[in-house]
Amino acid sequence: MYQVKPVSGSHVKVDLPTCMYKLPNIHAQHGNSCTSEHALQNGEVDPAVRALEARQDEILRKLYELKAAVDGLAKTVTTPDADLDLTVSSCLSSHSPIPSTFKGVTDLDTVLGKDLGALRDIVINANPAQPPLTLLVLHSLLCQRYRVLSTVHVHSSVSNVPQQLLSCLGPSHADSYSRNLFQLGFTLIWKDVPKLQMKFSVQNMCPIEGEANVARFLFKLMAPYPSDPAQATLVDNWVDIAFFQLAEGSSKERAAVLRALNSALGRNPWLTGSELSLADVACYCCVLQSGSVSSTPANVQRWIKSCENLGHFSPAKLLVK
């Protein structure tokens, strides 16, 4: 305690405690500092520091995995499709994507913008009575380009979904819970919907409806549309013909489309030129779904074989059998 004593005049005398503060031994600290600097110069690190850094890295890794898992759950729970009955399969396409089928390729950051720490998740509602064959082909192409976490769910609005639809995106994978291993999420929900629906950003966008529109969105994740407006219009024209005339048209309309396909394929190996495009994917799947394969003209037959030789069309072909 301080002691205050009166002295003569107007002054006071304060007696301070002699051992109020304990000062460290500066000389000892200086010696330890020199030793520490010497150890660092020799490339040595205090084991306690090394253990602390390893623990910090492990904590950060677990936090990142937790954030990715929570983001994935949030995207599912905030949709109208939260009453899912079953998680059927999750598959890891490839840890090392192989070269793309397309010459002009794009990347997710360019098309979708940067989204650090969260898996970009595409959620698609499809009716099992009308399986979207084009999406199965595009899913296979996406797996060639990116590391895709593919998941199939069954909504409570449908029942007795065939096994081939439950496994249409491939077998399950042991790493499916580690969302941080993937670049893209592809979630297919079999649900009683009048039209196919897709959401990418669940909180910020309205659903995209219609198989043709969803196919356009997915294709642009792999390759840009032709820069030439005439070529881009040609692709869109074939896509519309596929879905509105081949898939939904009368027998006369389908016959007319097959003749147009035969004429176009007599000039080029693919519908819009020398490279595979969304037009080929859409028309192939709609020809397959219409049951017209056996009666197609010669050039169309050759083109169908060319598509199937690529391998990415196999999921669609297997589903029709």
PDB file of C-alpha atoms in Angstrom:
ATOM      1  CA  MET A   1       0.000   0.000   0.000  1.00  0.00           C
ATOM      2  CA  TYR A   2       1.091   3.590  -0.508  1.00  0.00           C
ATOM      3  CA  GLN A   3       1.815   5.594   2.614  1.00  0.00           C
ATOM      4  CA  VAL A   4       1.090   9.327   2.564  1.00  0.00           C
ATOM      5  CA  LYS A   5       2.690  11.392   5.349  1.00  0.00           C
ATOM      6  CA  PRO A   6       2.213  15.121   5.982  1.00  0.00           C
ATOM      7  CA  VAL A   7       5.344  17.229   6.058  1.00  0.00           C
ATOM      8  CA  SER A   8       5.991  20.843   6.765  1.00  0.00           C
ATOM      9  CA  GLY A   9       4.411  23.437   4.499  1.00  0.00           C
ATOM     10  CA  SER A  10       2.066  22.381   1.725  1.00  0.00           C
ATOM     11  CA  HIS A  11       3.994  19.302   0.706  1.00  0.00           C
ATOM     12  CA  VAL A  12       3.228  15.627   1.319  1.00  0.00           C
ATOM     13  CA  LYS A  13       5.578  12.703   1.337  1.00  0.00           C
ATOM     14  CA  VAL A  14       4.635   9.483  -0.486  1.00  0.00           C
ATOM     15  CA  ASP A  15       6.470   6.306   0.424  1.00  0.00           C
ATOM     16  CA  LEU A  16       6.325   3.842  -2.532  1.00  0.00           C
ATOM     17  CA  PRO A  17       6.644   0.086  -1.911  1.00  0.00           C
ATOM     18  CA  THR A  18      10.091  -1.178  -2.643  1.00  0.00           C
ATOM     19  CA  CYS A  19       8.923  -4.392  -4.428  1.00  0.00           C
ATOM     20  CA  MET A  20       5.780  -3.342  -6.264  1.00  0.00           C
ATOM     21  CA  TYR A  21       6.919  -4.633  -9.665  1.00  0.00           C
ATOM     22  CA  LYS A  22       9.034  -7.646 -10.452  1.00  0.00           C
ATOM     23  CA  LEU A  23      11.238  -6.892 -13.416  1.00  0.00           C
ATOM     24  CA  PRO A  24      12.420  -9.738 -15.642  1.00  0.00           C
ATOM     25  CA  ASN A  25      16.076 -10.568 -15.990  1.00  0.00           C
ATOM     26  CA  ILE A  26      16.993  -8.701 -19.162  1.00  0.00           C
ATOM     27  CA  HIS A  27      20.333 -10.435 -19.478  1.00  0.00           C
ATOM     28  CA  ALA A  28      18.746 -13.879 -19.269  1.00  0.00           C
ATOM     29  CA  GLN A  29      16.142 -12.943 -21.901  1.00  0.00           C
ATOM     30  CA  HIS A  30      18.839 -11.627 -24.182  1.00  0.00           C
ATOM     31  CA  GLY A  31      20.692 -14.900 -23.886  1.00  0.00           C
ATOM     32  CA  ASN A  32      17.529 -16.908 -24.704  1.00  0.00           C
ATOM     33  CA  SER A  33      16.820 -14.651 -27.697  1.00  0.00           C
ATOM     34  CA  CYS A  34      20.293 -15.263 -29.058  1.00  0.00           C
ATOM     35  CA  THR A  35      19.843 -18.990 -28.597  1.00  0.00           C
ATOM     36  CA  SER A  36      16.438 -18.880 -30.390  1.00  0.00           C
ATOM     37  CA  GLU A  37      17.870 -16.873 -33.283  1.00  0.00           C
ATOM     38  CA  HIS A  38      20.763 -19.295 -33.518  1.00  0.00           C
ATOM     39  CA  ALA A  39      18.315 -22.213 -33.674  1.00  0.00           C
ATOM     40  CA  LEU A  40      16.305 -20.543 -36.441  1.00  0.00           C
ATOM     41  CA  GLN A  41      19.478 -19.840 -38.393  1.00  0.00           C
ATOM     42  CA  ASN A  42      20.319 -23.538 -38.245  1.00  0.00           C
ATOM     43  CA  GLY A  43      16.891 -24.396 -39.676  1.00  0.00           C
ATOM     44  CA  GLU A  44      15.574 -25.777 -36.402  1.00  0.00           C
ATOM     45  CA  VAL A  45      12.027 -25.100 -35.215  1.00  0.00           C
ATOM     46  CA  ASP A  46      10.794 -25.454 -31.689  1.00  0.00           C
ATOM     47  CA  PRO A  47       8.791 -28.732 -31.537  1.00  0.00           C
ATOM     48  CA  ALA A  48       6.061 -26.954 -29.591  1.00  0.00           C
ATOM     49  CA  VAL A  49       5.698 -24.380 -32.391  1.00  0.00           C
ATOM     50  CA  ARG A  50       5.625 -27.118 -35.006  1.00  0.00           C
ATOM     51  CA  ALA A  51       2.906 -28.981 -33.111  1.00  0.00           C
ATOM     52  CA  LEU A  52       0.880 -25.772 -32.754  1.00  0.00           C
ATOM     53  CA  GLU A  53       1.074 -25.067 -36.486  1.00  0.00           C
ATOM     54  CA  ALA A  54      -0.007 -28.619 -37.337  1.00  0.00           C
ATOM     55  CA  ARG A  55      -2.944 -28.324 -34.963  1.00  0.00           C
ATOM     56  CA  GLN A  56      -3.960 -24.997 -36.502  1.00  0.00           C
ATOM     57  CA  ASP A  57      -3.838 -26.480 -40.017  1.00  0.00           C
ATOM     58  CA  GLU A  58      -6.017 -29.396 -38.931  1.00  0.00           C
ATOM     59  CA  ILE A  59      -8.558 -27.064 -37.315  1.00  0.00           C
ATOM     60  CA  LEU A  60      -8.718 -24.920 -40.470  1.00  0.00           C
ATOM     61  CA  ARG A  61      -9.200 -28.000 -42.634  1.00  0.00           C
ATOM     62  CA  LYS A  62     -12.081 -29.227 -40.473  1.00  0.00           C
ATOM     63  CA  LEU A  63     -13.670 -25.778 -40.485  1.00  0.00           C
ATOM     64  CA  TYR A  64     -13.470 -25.666 -44.282  1.00  0.00           C
ATOM     65  CA  GLU A  65     -15.122 -29.109 -44.547  1.00  0.00           C
ATOM     66  CA  LEU A  66     -17.822 -28.036 -42.097  1.00  0.00           C
ATOM     67  CA  LYS A  67     -18.513 -24.844 -44.057  1.00  0.00           C
ATOM     68  CA  ALA A  68     -18.776 -26.797 -47.318  1.00  0.00           C
ATOM     69  CA  ALA A  69     -21.158 -29.306 -45.716  1.00  0.00           C
ATOM     70  CA  VAL A  70     -23.348 -26.563 -44.220  1.00  0.00           C
ATOM     71  CA  ASP A  71     -23.466 -24.722 -47.560  1.00  0.00           C
ATOM     72  CA  GLY A  72     -24.578 -27.919 -49.266  1.00  0.00           C
ATOM     73  CA  LEU A  73     -27.280 -28.594 -46.710  1.00  0.00           C
ATOM     74  CA  ALA A  74     -28.511 -25.004 -46.906  1.00  0.00           C
ATOM     75  CA  LYS A  75     -28.942 -25.242 -50.665  1.00  0.00           C
ATOM     76  CA  THR A  76     -31.089 -28.347 -50.254  1.00  0.00           C
ATOM     77  CA  VAL A  77     -33.129 -27.253 -47.250  1.00  0.00           C
ATOM     78  CA  THR A  78     -34.025 -23.849 -48.710  1.00  0.00           C
ATOM     79  CA  THR A  79     -35.626 -25.412 -51.796  1.00  0.00           C
ATOM     80  CA  PRO A  80     -39.271 -26.529 -51.933  1.00  0.00           C
ATOM     81  CA  ASP A  81     -37.847 -30.050 -52.293  1.00  0.00           C
ATOM     82  CA  ALA A  82     -36.651 -30.526 -48.741  1.00  0.00           C
ATOM     83  CA  ASP A  83     -38.887 -33.557 -48.136  1.00  0.00           C
ATOM     84  CA  LEU A  84     -36.512 -35.979 -49.827  1.00  0.00           C
ATOM     85  CA  ASP A  85     -37.051 -39.639 -49.039  1.00  0.00           C
ATOM     86  CA  LEU A  86     -33.764 -41.170 -50.017  1.00  0.00           C
ATOM     87  CA  THR A  87     -30.221 -40.381 -51.043  1.00  0.00           C
ATOM     88  CA  VAL A  88     -29.619 -43.005 -53.666  1.00  0.00           C
ATOM     89  CA  SER A  89     -26.124 -42.501 -54.967  1.00  0.00           C
ATOM     90  CA  SER A  90     -23.200 -40.132 -54.871  1.00  0.00           C
ATOM     91  CA  CYS A  91     -20.265 -40.534 -57.177  1.00  0.00           C
ATOM     92  CA  LEU A  92     -16.921 -38.859 -57.716  1.00  0.00           C
ATOM     93  CA  SER A  93     -16.325 -38.558 -61.402  1.00  0.00           C
ATOM     94  CA  SER A  94     -12.548 -38.200 -61.412  1.00  0.00           C
ATOM     95  CA  HIS A  95      -9.839 -36.637 -59.299  1.00  0.00           C
ATOM     96  CA  SER A  96      -7.922 -35.788 -62.484  1.00  0.00           C
ATOM     97  CA  PRO A  97     -10.187 -34.574 -65.301  1.00  0.00           C
ATOM     98  CA  ILE A  98      -9.120 -35.766 -68.720  1.00  0.00           C
ATOM     99  CA  PRO A  99      -8.842 -33.416 -71.709  1.00  0.00           C
ATOM    100  CA  SER A 100     -12.143 -31.998 -72.907  1.00  0.00           C
ATOM    101  CA  THR A 101     -14.024 -33.166 -76.012  1.00  0.00           C
ATOM    102  CA  PHE A 102     -14.380 -29.530 -77.086  1.00  0.00           C
ATOM    103  CA  LYS A 103     -11.654 -27.300 -78.484  1.00  0.00           C
ATOM    104  CA  GLY A 104     -13.023 -24.116 -76.941  1.00  0.00           C
ATOM    105  CA  VAL A 105     -13.379 -24.807 -73.227  1.00  0.00           C
ATOM    106  CA  THR A 106     -14.407 -22.575 -70.366  1.00  0.00           C
ATOM    107  CA  ASP A 107     -14.120 -22.673 -66.573  1.00  0.00           C
ATOM    108  CA  LEU A 108     -16.563 -22.323 -63.696  1.00  0.00           C
ATOM    109  CA  ASP A 109     -15.162 -19.012 -62.437  1.00  0.00           C
ATOM    110  CA  THR A 110     -15.639 -17.429 -65.863  1.00  0.00           C
ATOM    111  CA  VAL A 111     -19.241 -18.573 -66.268  1.00  0.00           C
ATOM    112  CA  LEU A 112     -20.519 -18.564 -62.684  1.00  0.00           C
ATOM    113  CA  GLY A 113     -18.201 -16.142 -60.894  1.00  0.00           C
ATOM    114  CA  LYS A 114     -15.867 -16.954 -58.046  1.00  0.00           C
ATOM    115  CA  ASP A 115     -17.410 -18.631 -55.009  1.00  0.00           C
ATOM    116  CA  LEU A 116     -14.656 -19.412 -52.536  1.00  0.00           C
ATOM    117  CA  GLY A 117     -15.256 -22.105 -49.958  1.00  0.00           C
ATOM    118  CA  ALA A 118     -18.626 -23.346 -51.277  1.00  0.00           C
ATOM    119  CA  LEU A 119     -19.442 -26.128 -53.699  1.00  0.00           C
ATOM    120  CA  ARG A 120     -21.291 -24.923 -56.778  1.00  0.00           C
ATOM    121  CA  ASP A 121     -24.423 -27.026 -56.635  1.00  0.00           C
ATOM    122  CA  ILE A 122     -26.821 -27.645 -59.536  1.00  0.00           C
ATOM    123  CA  VAL A 123     -30.188 -29.024 -58.368  1.00  0.00           C
ATOM    124  CA  ILE A 124     -32.513 -30.516 -61.010  1.00  0.00           C
ATOM    125  CA  ASN A 125     -36.107 -31.714 -60.554  1.00  0.00           C
ATOM    126  CA  ALA A 126     -37.150 -34.231 -63.212  1.00  0.00           C
ATOM    127  CA  ASN A 127     -40.177 -36.441 -63.702  1.00  0.00           C
ATOM    128  CA  PRO A 128     -39.270 -40.153 -63.865  1.00  0.00           C
ATOM    129  CA  ALA A 129     -42.003 -40.596 -66.480  1.00  0.00           C
ATOM    130  CA  GLN A 130     -39.950 -38.369 -68.813  1.00  0.00           C
ATOM    131  CA  PRO A 131     -36.246 -39.004 -68.122  1.00  0.00           C
ATOM    132  CA  PRO A 132     -34.084 -36.129 -69.440  1.00  0.00           C
ATOM    133  CA  LEU A 133     -31.663 -37.979 -71.706  1.00  0.00           C
ATOM    134  CA  THR A 134     -29.773 -34.841 -72.713  1.00  0.00           C
ATOM    135  CA  LEU A 135     -28.909 -34.142 -69.078  1.00  0.00           C
ATOM    136  CA  LEU A 136     -27.378 -37.595 -68.688  1.00  0.00           C
ATOM    137  CA  VAL A 137     -25.130 -36.995 -71.700  1.00  0.00           C
ATOM    138  CA  LEU A 138     -24.187 -33.514 -70.489  1.00  0.00           C
ATOM    139  CA  HIS A 139     -23.518 -34.886 -67.000  1.00  0.00           C
ATOM    140  CA  SER A 140     -21.066 -37.359 -68.513  1.00  0.00           C
ATOM    141  CA  LEU A 141     -19.355 -34.522 -70.397  1.00  0.00           C
ATOM    142  CA  LEU A 142     -19.216 -32.401 -67.220  1.00  0.00           C
ATOM    143  CA  CYS A 143     -17.523 -35.298 -65.424  1.00  0.00           C
ATOM    144  CA  GLN A 144     -14.874 -35.247 -68.135  1.00  0.00           C
ATOM    145  CA  ARG A 145     -14.224 -31.564 -67.489  1.00  0.00           C
ATOM    146  CA  TYR A 146     -14.640 -31.211 -63.686  1.00  0.00           C
ATOM    147  CA  ARG A 147     -14.654 -33.166 -60.431  1.00  0.00           C
ATOM    148  CA  VAL A 148     -18.399 -33.651 -60.033  1.00  0.00           C
ATOM    149  CA  LEU A 149     -20.278 -34.765 -56.917  1.00  0.00           C
ATOM    150  CA  SER A 150     -23.294 -36.518 -58.448  1.00  0.00           C
ATOM    151  CA  THR A 151     -26.290 -37.356 -56.260  1.00  0.00           C
ATOM    152  CA  VAL A 152     -29.708 -38.855 -56.985  1.00  0.00           C
ATOM    153  CA  HIS A 153     -32.698 -38.323 -54.658  1.00  0.00           C
ATOM    154  CA  VAL A 154     -36.299 -39.490 -54.707  1.00  0.00           C
ATOM    155  CA  HIS A 155     -38.976 -36.983 -53.733  1.00  0.00           C
ATOM    156  CA  SER A 156     -41.992 -38.033 -51.681  1.00  0.00           C
ATOM    157  CA  SER A 157     -44.304 -37.117 -54.600  1.00  0.00           C
ATOM    158  CA  VAL A 158     -43.206 -40.195 -56.599  1.00  0.00           C
ATOM    159  CA  SER A 159     -42.888 -43.879 -55.837  1.00  0.00           C
ATOM    160  CA  ASN A 160     -41.575 -47.033 -57.483  1.00  0.00           C
ATOM    161  CA  VAL A 161     -38.770 -45.291 -59.350  1.00  0.00           C
ATOM    162  CA  PRO A 162     -36.972 -47.873 -61.547  1.00  0.00           C
ATOM    163  CA  GLN A 163     -33.497 -48.918 -60.445  1.00  0.00           C
ATOM    164  CA  GLN A 164     -31.938 -47.716 -63.694  1.00  0.00           C
ATOM    165  CA  LEU A 165     -33.115 -44.185 -62.879  1.00  0.00           C
ATOM    166  CA  LEU A 166     -31.726 -44.427 -59.347  1.00  0.00           C
ATOM    167  CA  SER A 167     -28.267 -45.288 -60.672  1.00  0.00           C
ATOM    168  CA  CYS A 168     -28.335 -43.147 -63.832  1.00  0.00           C
ATOM    169  CA  LEU A 169     -25.492 -40.883 -62.620  1.00  0.00           C
ATOM    170  CA  GLY A 170     -23.145 -43.701 -61.719  1.00  0.00           C
ATOM    171  CA  PRO A 171     -22.194 -45.738 -58.635  1.00  0.00           C
ATOM    172  CA  SER A 172     -21.695 -44.327 -55.154  1.00  0.00           C
ATOM    173  CA  HIS A 173     -18.262 -43.221 -54.020  1.00  0.00           C
ATOM    174  CA  ALA A 174     -16.645 -43.434 -50.593  1.00  0.00           C
ATOM    175  CA  ASP A 175     -15.521 -39.780 -50.702  1.00  0.00           C
ATOM    176  CA  SER A 176     -18.984 -38.365 -51.410  1.00  0.00           C
ATOM    177  CA  TYR A 177     -19.209 -36.808 -47.931  1.00  0.00           C
ATOM    178  CA  SER A 178     -16.046 -34.743 -48.490  1.00  0.00           C
ATOM    179  CA  ARG A 179     -17.588 -31.930 -50.514  1.00  0.00           C
ATOM    180  CA  ASN A 180     -14.321 -29.987 -50.554  1.00  0.00           C
ATOM    181  CA  LEU A 181     -12.889 -32.580 -52.983  1.00  0.00           C
ATOM    182  CA  PHE A 182     -15.297 -31.511 -55.727  1.00  0.00           C
ATOM    183  CA  GLN A 183     -15.676 -28.561 -58.082  1.00  0.00           C
ATOM    184  CA  LEU A 184     -19.324 -29.003 -59.012  1.00  0.00           C
ATOM    185  CA  GLY A 185     -22.378 -30.591 -57.417  1.00  0.00           C
ATOM    186  CA  PHE A 186     -24.948 -32.279 -59.679  1.00  0.00           C
ATOM    187  CA  THR A 187     -28.108 -33.217 -57.751  1.00  0.00           C
ATOM    188  CA  LEU A 188     -30.926 -34.966 -59.623  1.00  0.00           C
ATOM    189  CA  ILE A 189     -34.271 -35.226 -57.795  1.00  0.00           C
ATOM    190  CA  TRP A 190     -36.926 -37.516 -59.248  1.00  0.00           C
ATOM    191  CA  LYS A 191     -40.133 -35.617 -58.560  1.00  0.00           C
ATOM    192  CA  ASP A 192     -43.644 -35.262 -59.935  1.00  0.00           C
ATOM    193  CA  VAL A 193     -43.160 -32.028 -61.908  1.00  0.00           C
ATOM    194  CA  PRO A 194     -44.858 -31.023 -65.198  1.00  0.00           C
ATOM    195  CA  LYS A 195     -41.591 -29.628 -66.603  1.00  0.00           C
ATOM    196  CA  LEU A 196     -37.970 -30.193 -65.788  1.00  0.00           C
ATOM    197  CA  GLN A 197     -36.673 -27.542 -63.383  1.00  0.00           C
ATOM    198  CA  MET A 198     -33.158 -26.482 -62.432  1.00  0.00           C
ATOM    199  CA  LYS A 199     -31.722 -24.172 -59.802  1.00  0.00           C
ATOM    200  CA  PHE A 200     -28.079 -23.234 -59.481  1.00  0.00           C
ATOM    201  CA  SER A 201     -28.106 -20.518 -56.834  1.00  0.00           C
ATOM    202  CA  VAL A 202     -31.028 -21.532 -54.637  1.00  0.00           C
ATOM    203  CA  GLN A 203     -31.268 -18.244 -52.751  1.00  0.00           C
ATOM    204  CA  ASN A 204     -30.745 -15.852 -55.673  1.00  0.00           C
ATOM    205  CA  MET A 205     -32.424 -17.203 -58.789  1.00  0.00           C
ATOM    206  CA  CYS A 206     -35.736 -18.434 -60.116  1.00  0.00           C
ATOM    207  CA  PRO A 207     -35.756 -21.972 -61.507  1.00  0.00           C
ATOM    208  CA  ILE A 208     -34.897 -22.559 -65.153  1.00  0.00           C
ATOM    209  CA  GLU A 209     -37.665 -24.622 -66.741  1.00  0.00           C
ATOM    210  CA  GLY A 210     -37.597 -26.952 -69.716  1.00  0.00           C
ATOM    211  CA  GLU A 211     -35.019 -29.526 -70.758  1.00  0.00           C
ATOM    212  CA  ALA A 212     -33.799 -27.427 -73.681  1.00  0.00           C
ATOM    213  CA  ASN A 213     -33.052 -24.386 -71.489  1.00  0.00           C
ATOM    214  CA  VAL A 214     -31.331 -26.451 -68.802  1.00  0.00           C
ATOM    215  CA  ALA A 215     -29.277 -28.193 -71.486  1.00  0.00           C
ATOM    216  CA  ARG A 216     -28.110 -24.812 -72.796  1.00  0.00           C
ATOM    217  CA  PHE A 217     -27.047 -23.769 -69.286  1.00  0.00           C
ATOM    218  CA  LEU A 218     -25.106 -26.990 -68.637  1.00  0.00           C
ATOM    219  CA  PHE A 219     -23.402 -26.972 -72.026  1.00  0.00           C
ATOM    220  CA  LYS A 220     -22.062 -23.464 -71.441  1.00  0.00           C
ATOM    221  CA  LEU A 221     -20.267 -24.746 -68.333  1.00  0.00           C
ATOM    222  CA  MET A 222     -18.035 -26.774 -70.653  1.00  0.00           C
ATOM    223  CA  ALA A 223     -17.680 -24.799 -73.862  1.00  0.00           C
ATOM    224  CA  PRO A 224     -18.721 -21.331 -74.997  1.00  0.00           C
ATOM    225  CA  TYR A 225     -21.391 -20.896 -77.631  1.00  0.00           C
ATOM    226  CA  PRO A 226     -20.022 -20.030 -81.094  1.00  0.00           C
ATOM    227  CA  SER A 227     -18.906 -16.400 -81.300  1.00  0.00           C
ATOM    228  CA  ASP A 228     -20.393 -16.179 -84.802  1.00  0.00           C
ATOM    229  CA  PRO A 229     -24.065 -15.152 -84.334  1.00  0.00           C
ATOM    230  CA  ALA A 230     -25.156 -17.175 -87.368  1.00  0.00           C
ATOM    231  CA  GLN A 231     -23.482 -20.325 -86.008  1.00  0.00           C
ATOM    232  CA  ALA A 232     -24.944 -19.780 -82.527  1.00  0.00           C
ATOM    233  CA  THR A 233     -28.411 -19.342 -84.071  1.00  0.00           C
ATOM    234  CA  LEU A 234     -27.936 -22.580 -86.023  1.00  0.00           C
ATOM    235  CA  VAL A 235     -27.189 -24.458 -82.785  1.00  0.00           C
ATOM    236  CA  ASP A 236     -30.263 -23.000 -81.063  1.00  0.00           C
ATOM    237  CA  ASN A 237     -32.423 -23.785 -84.077  1.00  0.00           C
ATOM    238  CA  TRP A 238     -31.465 -27.459 -84.014  1.00  0.00           C
ATOM    239  CA  VAL A 239     -32.047 -27.634 -80.253  1.00  0.00           C
ATOM    240  CA  ASP A 240     -35.561 -26.202 -80.678  1.00  0.00           C
ATOM    241  CA  ILE A 241     -36.284 -28.566 -83.571  1.00  0.00           C
ATOM    242  CA  ALA A 242     -35.170 -31.510 -81.440  1.00  0.00           C
ATOM    243  CA  PHE A 243     -37.424 -30.759 -78.476  1.00  0.00           C
ATOM    244  CA  PHE A 244     -40.467 -29.269 -80.225  1.00  0.00           C
ATOM    245  CA  GLN A 245     -40.650 -31.423 -83.364  1.00  0.00           C
ATOM    246  CA  LEU A 246     -38.696 -34.632 -82.778  1.00  0.00           C
ATOM    247  CA  ALA A 247     -39.765 -35.114 -79.164  1.00  0.00           C
ATOM    248  CA  GLU A 248     -43.271 -33.600 -79.222  1.00  0.00           C
ATOM    249  CA  GLY A 249     -44.240 -33.416 -82.895  1.00  0.00           C
ATOM    250  CA  SER A 250     -46.403 -35.630 -85.057  1.00  0.00           C
ATOM    251  CA  SER A 251     -45.094 -38.500 -87.149  1.00  0.00           C
ATOM    252  CA  LYS A 252     -45.044 -36.218 -90.212  1.00  0.00           C
ATOM    253  CA  GLU A 253     -43.003 -33.608 -88.345  1.00  0.00           C
ATOM    254  CA  ARG A 254     -40.506 -36.241 -87.166  1.00  0.00           C
ATOM    255  CA  ALA A 255     -40.128 -37.561 -90.706  1.00  0.00           C
ATOM    256  CA  ALA A 256     -39.428 -34.050 -91.992  1.00  0.00           C
ATOM    257  CA  VAL A 257     -36.829 -33.485 -89.265  1.00  0.00           C
ATOM    258  CA  LEU A 258     -35.077 -36.767 -90.104  1.00  0.00           C
ATOM    259  CA  ARG A 259     -34.828 -35.686 -93.756  1.00  0.00           C
ATOM    260  CA  ALA A 260     -33.362 -32.327 -92.659  1.00  0.00           C
ATOM    261  CA  LEU A 261     -30.882 -34.123 -90.406  1.00  0.00           C
ATOM    262  CA  ASN A 262     -29.847 -36.417 -93.245  1.00  0.00           C
ATOM    263  CA  SER A 263     -29.254 -33.431 -95.542  1.00  0.00           C
ATOM    264  CA  ALA A 264     -27.192 -31.503 -92.962  1.00  0.00           C
ATOM    265  CA  LEU A 265     -25.110 -34.566 -92.076  1.00  0.00           C
ATOM    266  CA  GLY A 266     -24.376 -35.160 -95.740  1.00  0.00           C
ATOM    267  CA  ARG A 267     -22.373 -31.915 -95.732  1.00  0.00           C
ATOM    268  CA  ASN A 268     -20.625 -32.150 -92.326  1.00  0.00           C
ATOM    269  CA  PRO A 269     -19.754 -34.876 -89.813  1.00  0.00           C
ATOM    270  CA  TRP A 270     -21.710 -33.006 -87.107  1.00  0.00           C
ATOM    271  CA  LEU A 271     -24.866 -30.951 -87.382  1.00  0.00           C
ATOM    272  CA  THR A 272     -23.248 -27.510 -87.190  1.00  0.00           C
ATOM    273  CA  GLY A 273     -19.862 -28.235 -88.739  1.00  0.00           C
ATOM    274  CA  SER A 274     -16.695 -30.129 -87.866  1.00  0.00           C
ATOM    275  CA  GLU A 275     -17.186 -30.213 -84.072  1.00  0.00           C
ATOM    276  CA  LEU A 276     -19.681 -31.789 -81.712  1.00  0.00           C
ATOM    277  CA  SER A 277     -22.146 -29.242 -80.321  1.00  0.00           C
ATOM    278  CA  LEU A 278     -25.255 -29.081 -78.166  1.00  0.00           C
ATOM    279  CA  ALA A 279     -27.263 -29.533 -81.375  1.00  0.00           C
ATOM    280  CA  ASP A 280     -25.861 -33.063 -81.747  1.00  0.00           C
ATOM    281  CA  VAL A 281     -26.556 -33.934 -78.106  1.00  0.00           C
ATOM    282  CA  ALA A 282     -30.153 -32.694 -78.257  1.00  0.00           C
ATOM    283  CA  CYS A 283     -31.012 -34.253 -81.611  1.00  0.00           C
ATOM    284  CA  TYR A 284     -29.397 -37.604 -80.773  1.00  0.00           C
ATOM    285  CA  CYS A 285     -31.335 -37.898 -77.496  1.00  0.00           C
ATOM    286  CA  CYS A 286     -34.643 -36.902 -79.095  1.00  0.00           C
ATOM    287  CA  VAL A 287     -34.163 -39.350 -81.976  1.00  0.00           C
ATOM    288  CA  LEU A 288     -33.394 -42.036 -79.416  1.00  0.00           C
ATOM    289  CA  GLN A 289     -36.407 -41.169 -77.277  1.00  0.00           C
ATOM    290  CA  SER A 290     -38.769 -41.043 -80.260  1.00  0.00           C
ATOM    291  CA  GLY A 291     -37.924 -44.631 -81.199  1.00  0.00           C
ATOM    292  CA  SER A 292     -36.934 -43.647 -84.738  1.00  0.00           C
ATOM    293  CA  VAL A 293     -33.363 -44.978 -84.719  1.00  0.00           C
ATOM    294  CA  SER A 294     -34.015 -48.053 -86.840  1.00  0.00           C
ATOM    295  CA  SER A 295     -35.810 -46.073 -89.572  1.00  0.00           C
ATOM    296  CA  THR A 296     -33.359 -43.195 -89.937  1.00  0.00           C
ATOM    297  CA  PRO A 297     -31.627 -42.406 -93.279  1.00  0.00           C
ATOM    298  CA  ALA A 298     -28.024 -43.431 -94.002  1.00  0.00           C
ATOM    299  CA  ASN A 299     -26.286 -40.204 -92.978  1.00  0.00           C
ATOM    300  CA  VAL A 300     -28.227 -40.120 -89.708  1.00  0.00           C
ATOM    301  CA  GLN A 301     -27.305 -43.743 -89.019  1.00  0.00           C
ATOM    302  CA  ARG A 302     -23.628 -42.923 -89.505  1.00  0.00           C
ATOM    303  CA  TRP A 303     -23.945 -39.882 -87.222  1.00  0.00           C
ATOM    304  CA  ILE A 304     -25.661 -41.938 -84.506  1.00  0.00           C
ATOM    305  CA  LYS A 305     -22.742 -44.374 -84.531  1.00  0.00           C
ATOM    306  CA  SER A 306     -20.289 -41.463 -84.324  1.00  0.00           C
ATOM    307  CA  CYS A 307     -22.110 -40.151 -81.248  1.00  0.00           C
ATOM    308  CA  GLU A 308     -22.119 -43.529 -79.553  1.00  0.00           C
ATOM    309  CA  ASN A 309     -18.427 -44.050 -80.270  1.00  0.00           C
ATOM    310  CA  LEU A 310     -17.651 -41.087 -78.000  1.00  0.00           C
ATOM    311  CA  GLY A 311     -18.946 -42.948 -74.951  1.00  0.00           C
ATOM    312  CA  HIS A 312     -20.668 -39.943 -73.356  1.00  0.00           C
ATOM    313  CA  PHE A 313     -23.947 -40.975 -74.985  1.00  0.00           C
ATOM    314  CA  SER A 314     -23.978 -44.391 -73.320  1.00  0.00           C
ATOM    315  CA  PRO A 315     -26.035 -43.316 -70.241  1.00  0.00           C
ATOM    316  CA  ALA A 316     -28.862 -42.137 -72.527  1.00  0.00           C
ATOM    317  CA  LYS A 317     -28.760 -45.281 -74.671  1.00  0.00           C
ATOM    318  CA  LEU A 318     -28.799 -47.567 -71.617  1.00  0.00           C
ATOM    319  CA  LEU A 319     -31.795 -45.760 -70.176  1.00  0.00           C
ATOM    320  CA  VAL A 320     -33.875 -46.241 -73.344  1.00  0.00           C
ATOM    321  CA  LYS A 321     -33.236 -49.991 -73.566  1.00  0.00           C
TER     322      LYS A 321
END
